[in-house]
Short mmCIF file of C-alpha atoms in Angstrom, two decimals:
data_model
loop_
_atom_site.label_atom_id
_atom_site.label_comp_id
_atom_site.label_asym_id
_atom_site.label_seq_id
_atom_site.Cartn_x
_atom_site.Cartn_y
_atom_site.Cartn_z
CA UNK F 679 14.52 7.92 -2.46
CA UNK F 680 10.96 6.12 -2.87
CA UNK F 681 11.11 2.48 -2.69
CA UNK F 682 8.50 -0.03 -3.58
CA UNK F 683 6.01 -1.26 -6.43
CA UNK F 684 2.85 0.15 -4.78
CA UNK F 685 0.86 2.29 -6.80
CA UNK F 686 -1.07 4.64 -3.85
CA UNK F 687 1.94 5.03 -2.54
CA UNK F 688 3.52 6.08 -5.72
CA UNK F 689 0.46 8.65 -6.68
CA UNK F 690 0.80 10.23 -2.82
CA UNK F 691 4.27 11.12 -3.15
CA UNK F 692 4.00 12.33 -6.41
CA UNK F 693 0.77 14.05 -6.38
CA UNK F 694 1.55 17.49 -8.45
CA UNK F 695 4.16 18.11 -10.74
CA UNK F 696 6.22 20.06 -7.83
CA UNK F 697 6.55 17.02 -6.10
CA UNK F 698 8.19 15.45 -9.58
CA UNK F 699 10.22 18.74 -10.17
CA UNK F 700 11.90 18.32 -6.48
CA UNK F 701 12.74 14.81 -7.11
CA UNK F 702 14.45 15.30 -10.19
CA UNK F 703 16.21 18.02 -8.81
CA UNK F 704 17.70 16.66 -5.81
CA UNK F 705 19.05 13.37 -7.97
CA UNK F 706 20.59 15.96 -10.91
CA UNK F 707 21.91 18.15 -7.51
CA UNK F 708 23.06 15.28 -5.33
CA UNK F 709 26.69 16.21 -5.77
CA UNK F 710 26.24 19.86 -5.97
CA UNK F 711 25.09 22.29 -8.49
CA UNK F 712 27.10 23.52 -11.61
CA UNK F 713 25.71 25.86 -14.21
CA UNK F 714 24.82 23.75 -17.32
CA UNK F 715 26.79 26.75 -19.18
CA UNK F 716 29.65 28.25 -17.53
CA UNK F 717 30.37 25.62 -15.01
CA UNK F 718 29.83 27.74 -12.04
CA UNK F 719 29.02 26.66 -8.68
CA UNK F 720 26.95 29.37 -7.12
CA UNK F 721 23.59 29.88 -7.98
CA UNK F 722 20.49 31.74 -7.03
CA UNK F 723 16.82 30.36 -5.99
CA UNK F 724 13.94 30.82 -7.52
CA UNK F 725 10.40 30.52 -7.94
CA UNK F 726 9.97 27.81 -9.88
CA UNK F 727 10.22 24.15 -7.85
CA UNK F 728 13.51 22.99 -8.62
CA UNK F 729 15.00 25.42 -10.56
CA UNK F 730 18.47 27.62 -10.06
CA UNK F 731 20.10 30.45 -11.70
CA UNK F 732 23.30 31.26 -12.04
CA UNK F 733 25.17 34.00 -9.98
CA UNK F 734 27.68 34.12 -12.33
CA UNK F 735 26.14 34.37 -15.48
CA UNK F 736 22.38 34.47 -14.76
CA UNK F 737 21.71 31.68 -16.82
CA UNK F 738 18.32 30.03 -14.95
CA UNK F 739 18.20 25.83 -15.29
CA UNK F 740 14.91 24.27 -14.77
CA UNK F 741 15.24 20.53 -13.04
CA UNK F 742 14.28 18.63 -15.95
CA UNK F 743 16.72 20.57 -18.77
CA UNK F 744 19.48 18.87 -20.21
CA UNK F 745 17.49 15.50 -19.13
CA UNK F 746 14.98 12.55 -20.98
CA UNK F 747 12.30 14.91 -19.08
CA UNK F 748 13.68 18.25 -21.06
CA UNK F 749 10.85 20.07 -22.60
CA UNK F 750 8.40 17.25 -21.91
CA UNK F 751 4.61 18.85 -23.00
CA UNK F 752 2.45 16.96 -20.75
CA UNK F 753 2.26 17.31 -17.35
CA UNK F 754 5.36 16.16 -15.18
CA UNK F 755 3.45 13.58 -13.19
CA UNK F 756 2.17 11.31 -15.94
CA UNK F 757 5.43 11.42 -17.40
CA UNK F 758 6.62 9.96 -14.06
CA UNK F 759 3.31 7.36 -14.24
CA UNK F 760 4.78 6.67 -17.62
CA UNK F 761 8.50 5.16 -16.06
CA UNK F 762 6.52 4.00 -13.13
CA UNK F 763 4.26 1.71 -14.73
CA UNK F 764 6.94 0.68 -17.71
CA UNK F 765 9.48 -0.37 -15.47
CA UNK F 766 7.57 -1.97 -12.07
CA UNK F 767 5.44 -4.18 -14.95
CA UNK F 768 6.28 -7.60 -14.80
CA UNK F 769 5.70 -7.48 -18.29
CA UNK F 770 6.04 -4.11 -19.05
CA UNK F 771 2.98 -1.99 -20.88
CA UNK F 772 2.65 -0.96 -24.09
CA UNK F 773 2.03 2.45 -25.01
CA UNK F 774 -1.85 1.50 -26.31
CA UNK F 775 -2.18 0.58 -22.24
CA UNK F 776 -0.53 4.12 -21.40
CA UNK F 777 -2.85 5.97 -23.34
CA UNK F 778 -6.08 4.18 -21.83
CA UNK F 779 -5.02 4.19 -18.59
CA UNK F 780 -3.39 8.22 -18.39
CA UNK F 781 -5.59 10.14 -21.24
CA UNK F 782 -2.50 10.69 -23.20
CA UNK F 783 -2.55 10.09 -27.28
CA UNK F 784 -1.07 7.14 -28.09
CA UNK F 785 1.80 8.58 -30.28
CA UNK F 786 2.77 10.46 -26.92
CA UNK F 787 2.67 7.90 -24.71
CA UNK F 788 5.06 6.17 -27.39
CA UNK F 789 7.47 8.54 -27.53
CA UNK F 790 7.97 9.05 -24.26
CA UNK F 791 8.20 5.45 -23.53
CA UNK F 792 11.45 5.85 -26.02
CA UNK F 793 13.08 7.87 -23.47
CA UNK F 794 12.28 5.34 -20.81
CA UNK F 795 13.87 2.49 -22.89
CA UNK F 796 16.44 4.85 -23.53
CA UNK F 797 17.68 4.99 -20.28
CA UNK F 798 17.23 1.29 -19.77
CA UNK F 799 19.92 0.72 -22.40
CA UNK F 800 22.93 -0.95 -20.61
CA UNK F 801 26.60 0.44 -20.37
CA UNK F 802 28.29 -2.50 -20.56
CA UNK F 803 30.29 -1.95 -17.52
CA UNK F 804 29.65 -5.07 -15.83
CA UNK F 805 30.57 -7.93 -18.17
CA UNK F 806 29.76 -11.22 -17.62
CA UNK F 807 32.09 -13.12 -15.41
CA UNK F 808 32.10 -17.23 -14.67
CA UNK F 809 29.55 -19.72 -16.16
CA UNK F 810 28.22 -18.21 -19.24
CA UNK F 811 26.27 -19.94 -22.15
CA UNK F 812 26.02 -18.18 -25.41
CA UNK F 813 23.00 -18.78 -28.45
CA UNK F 814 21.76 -16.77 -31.58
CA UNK F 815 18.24 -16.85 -32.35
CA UNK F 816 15.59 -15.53 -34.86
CA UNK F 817 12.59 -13.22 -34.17
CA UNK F 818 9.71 -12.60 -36.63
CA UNK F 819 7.56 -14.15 -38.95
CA UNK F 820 7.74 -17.27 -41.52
CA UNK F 821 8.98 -16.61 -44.77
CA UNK F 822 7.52 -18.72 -47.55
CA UNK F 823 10.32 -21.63 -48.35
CA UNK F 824 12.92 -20.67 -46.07
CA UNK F 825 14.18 -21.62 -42.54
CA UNK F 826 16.56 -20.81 -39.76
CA UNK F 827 19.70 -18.88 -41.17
CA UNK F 828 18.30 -19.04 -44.79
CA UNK F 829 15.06 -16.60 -43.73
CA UNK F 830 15.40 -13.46 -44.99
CA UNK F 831 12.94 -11.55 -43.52
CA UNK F 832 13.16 -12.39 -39.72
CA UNK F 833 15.83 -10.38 -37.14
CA UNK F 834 19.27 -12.66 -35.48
CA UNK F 835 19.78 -11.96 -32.02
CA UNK F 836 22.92 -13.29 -29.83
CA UNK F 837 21.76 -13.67 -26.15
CA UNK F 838 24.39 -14.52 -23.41
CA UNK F 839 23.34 -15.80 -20.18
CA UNK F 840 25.31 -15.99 -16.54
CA UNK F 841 24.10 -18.94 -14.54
CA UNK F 842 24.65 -19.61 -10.68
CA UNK F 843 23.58 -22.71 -8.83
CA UNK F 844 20.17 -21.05 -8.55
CA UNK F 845 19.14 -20.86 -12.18
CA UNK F 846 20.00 -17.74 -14.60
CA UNK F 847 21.51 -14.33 -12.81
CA UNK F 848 21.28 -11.98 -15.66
CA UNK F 849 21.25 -11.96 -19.47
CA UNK F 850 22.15 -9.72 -22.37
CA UNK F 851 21.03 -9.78 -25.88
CA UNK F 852 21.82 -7.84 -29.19
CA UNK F 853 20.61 -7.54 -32.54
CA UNK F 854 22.85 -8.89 -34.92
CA UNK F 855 22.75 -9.05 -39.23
CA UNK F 856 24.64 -11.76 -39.28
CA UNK F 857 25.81 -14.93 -37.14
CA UNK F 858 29.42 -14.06 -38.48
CA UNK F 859 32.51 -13.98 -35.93
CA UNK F 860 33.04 -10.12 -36.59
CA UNK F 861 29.16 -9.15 -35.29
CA UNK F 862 29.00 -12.30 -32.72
CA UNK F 863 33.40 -10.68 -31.19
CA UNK F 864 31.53 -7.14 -30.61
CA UNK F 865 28.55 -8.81 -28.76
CA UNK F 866 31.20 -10.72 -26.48
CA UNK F 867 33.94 -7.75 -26.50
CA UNK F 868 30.92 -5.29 -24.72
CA UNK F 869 29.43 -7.87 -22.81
CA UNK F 870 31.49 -10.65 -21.44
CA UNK F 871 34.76 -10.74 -19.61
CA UNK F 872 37.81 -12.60 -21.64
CA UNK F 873 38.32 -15.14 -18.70
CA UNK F 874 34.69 -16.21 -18.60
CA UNK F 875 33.54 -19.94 -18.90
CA UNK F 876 31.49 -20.16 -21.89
CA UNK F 877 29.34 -22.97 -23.52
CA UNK F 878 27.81 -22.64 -27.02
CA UNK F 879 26.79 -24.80 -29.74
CA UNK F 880 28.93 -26.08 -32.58
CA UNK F 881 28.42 -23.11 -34.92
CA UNK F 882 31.10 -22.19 -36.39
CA UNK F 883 30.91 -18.48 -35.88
CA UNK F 884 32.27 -19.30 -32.58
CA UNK F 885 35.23 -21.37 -33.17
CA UNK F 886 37.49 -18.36 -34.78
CA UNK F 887 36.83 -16.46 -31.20
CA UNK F 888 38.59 -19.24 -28.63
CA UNK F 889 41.75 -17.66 -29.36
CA UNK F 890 40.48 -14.52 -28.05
CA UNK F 891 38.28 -16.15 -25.70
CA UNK F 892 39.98 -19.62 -24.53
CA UNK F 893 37.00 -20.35 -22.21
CA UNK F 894 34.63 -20.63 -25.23
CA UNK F 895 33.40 -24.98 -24.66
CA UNK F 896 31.37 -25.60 -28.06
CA UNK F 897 28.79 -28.53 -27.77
CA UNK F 898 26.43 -30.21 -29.51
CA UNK F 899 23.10 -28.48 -28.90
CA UNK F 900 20.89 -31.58 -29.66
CA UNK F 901 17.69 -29.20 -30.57
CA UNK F 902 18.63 -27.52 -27.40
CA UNK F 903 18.69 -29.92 -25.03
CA UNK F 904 22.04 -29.53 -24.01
CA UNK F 905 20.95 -25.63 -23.33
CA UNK F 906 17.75 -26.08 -21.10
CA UNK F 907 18.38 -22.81 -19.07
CA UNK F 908 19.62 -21.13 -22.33
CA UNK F 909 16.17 -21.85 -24.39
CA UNK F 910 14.02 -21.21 -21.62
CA UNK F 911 15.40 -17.76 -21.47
CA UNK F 912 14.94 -17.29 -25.19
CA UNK F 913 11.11 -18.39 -24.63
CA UNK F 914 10.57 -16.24 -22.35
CA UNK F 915 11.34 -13.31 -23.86
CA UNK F 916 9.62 -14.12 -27.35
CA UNK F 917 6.56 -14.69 -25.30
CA UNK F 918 6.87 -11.46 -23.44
CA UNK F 919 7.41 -9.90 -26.68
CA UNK F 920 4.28 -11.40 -28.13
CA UNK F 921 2.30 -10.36 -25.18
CA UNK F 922 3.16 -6.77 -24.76
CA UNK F 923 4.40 -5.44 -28.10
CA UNK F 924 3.08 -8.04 -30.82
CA UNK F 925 5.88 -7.10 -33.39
CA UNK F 926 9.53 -6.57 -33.57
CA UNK F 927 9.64 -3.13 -35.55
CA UNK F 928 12.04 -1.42 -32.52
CA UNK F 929 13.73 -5.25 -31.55
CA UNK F 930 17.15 -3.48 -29.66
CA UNK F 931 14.49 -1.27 -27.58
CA UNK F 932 12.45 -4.35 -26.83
CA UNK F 933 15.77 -6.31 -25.65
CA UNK F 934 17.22 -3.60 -23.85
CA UNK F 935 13.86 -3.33 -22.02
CA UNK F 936 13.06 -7.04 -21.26
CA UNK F 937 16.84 -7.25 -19.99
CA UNK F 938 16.98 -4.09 -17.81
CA UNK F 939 14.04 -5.88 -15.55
CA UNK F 940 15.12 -9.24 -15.46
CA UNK F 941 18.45 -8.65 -14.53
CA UNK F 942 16.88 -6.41 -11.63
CA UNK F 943 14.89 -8.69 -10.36
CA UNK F 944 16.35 -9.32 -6.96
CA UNK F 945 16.03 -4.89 -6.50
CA UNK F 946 12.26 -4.51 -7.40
CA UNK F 947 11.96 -1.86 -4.68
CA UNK F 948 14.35 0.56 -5.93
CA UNK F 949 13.73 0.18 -9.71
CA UNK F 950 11.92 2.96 -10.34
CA UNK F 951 14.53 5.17 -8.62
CA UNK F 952 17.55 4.27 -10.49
CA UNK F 953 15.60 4.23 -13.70
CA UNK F 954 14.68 8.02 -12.69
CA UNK F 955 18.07 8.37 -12.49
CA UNK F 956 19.71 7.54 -15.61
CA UNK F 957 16.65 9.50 -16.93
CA UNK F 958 18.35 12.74 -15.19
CA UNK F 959 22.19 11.91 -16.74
CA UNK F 960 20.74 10.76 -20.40
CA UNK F 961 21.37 13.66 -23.07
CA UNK F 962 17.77 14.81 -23.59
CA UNK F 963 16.16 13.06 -27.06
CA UNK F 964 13.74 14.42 -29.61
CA UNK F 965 10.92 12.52 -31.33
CA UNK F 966 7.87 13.71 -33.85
CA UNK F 967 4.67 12.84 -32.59
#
């Protein structure tokens, strides 16, 4: 398993695309190998790093097939420079950055980046237990004569936040069209656990869900003073979002990306390991560049 944030170290262990190929394949083999067709669990070695074939029915898998990696068509390594730098970035990098800094085109370095964020996408199968405080906010630009809930034009997101006595512990946000208590019962069904304690404001999206939810408190936000820890969060992340991708064209990938690190912030060492491997148990994705 590599551990850490440094980048020499990073570039010495992975220093061809072999060295990537062997990773991958030890994470995709850790519990044994099984044909990707027939199920079997024999196989043959072969030549190429990482790679097995079938004794049953000779069908030959390469480490990165049926993966985020499968059929990648750059090489291996600055692919794995790509999830390196995206996920051990305080702030990310945008895939202008990528392109400078590894001589790929832009549009590649994009699309690639896709499958990162893809695999930073969370399961929701840890939902949010104890203190929780609950807000909706807009992202995007002015529109001429209208405000808050009456723009048109700008994207609703519902963020959730667990607290502990040290501040916030993790957070979760979603892209919602509307502030309704159909969208805002999804959000909280995938996300937050039916016994949690939860403070929002007085909107009235929330009130229909205490039945489902009993621990739902509703307060007067004051302009968001009552929610300090709440609005800080929701700073943070527009300013990130200003910083790194300037626009809000792929919001959901944004969020999920901005949430995968901070709520990993207390296992920096091993992020780019466990983001390998829900790279190598993602269904492989397809985009035009």
């Amino acid at each position: 398993m590599f551990k850490g944030l440094n980048l020499i170290e990073f570039s010495e262990r992975f220093a061809t695309d072999d060295d990537c190929r062997k990773y991958l394949s030890e994470i995709k083999r850790e519990n044994g190998y099984q044909c990707g067709k027939c199920r079997h669990t024999h196989y043959y070695e072969i030549k190429k790093v990482g790679s097995r074939q079938c004794v049953n029915c000779k069908y030959a898998e390469s480490a990165t097939a049926r993966t985020l990696f499968h059929k990648v068509k750059f090489p291996l390594r600055k692919a794995f420079y790509i999830a390196f730098m995206v996920v051990t970035n305080k702030k990310g990098m945008s895939s202008y950055e990528l392109s400078r800094k590894l001589g790929l085109r832009q549009k590649t370095c994009w699309s690639f980046k896709q499958k990162v964020i893809e695999a930073m996408k969370s399961g929701g199968n840890n939902p949010f237990k104890g203190d929780i405080e609950v807000d909706e906010f807009y992202v995007g630009g002015p529109e001429a004569g209208n405000t808050g809930r009456g723009n048109k034009t700008k994207q609703q997101v519902v963020m959730a936040i667990q607290t502990d006595g040290f501040g916030i512990h993790r957070c979760y946000a979603k892209v919602i069209p509307s502030a309704h208590s159909a969208e805002l019962q999804v959000f909280f069904d995938q996300h937050i656990d039916k016994d949690a304690n939860m403070r929002t404001d007085g909107w009235k999206g929330y009130t229909s869900l205490k039945q489902r939810y009993p621990g739902i408190k509703q307060e007067v936000s004051a302009k968001g003073k009552a929610f300090p820890l709440m609005h800080r969060q929701i700073m943070m992340f527009k300013s990130w979002l200003r910083g790194t991708h300037h626009h809000c064209t792929y919001l959901q990938k944004y969020i999920d990306e901005f949430c995968y690190r901070f709520n990993r912030l207390k296992y920096q060492d091993t992020l780019f390991h466990r983001l390998i491997e829900r790279m190598v148990f993602n269904q492989p994705l397809f985009y035009q560049n």
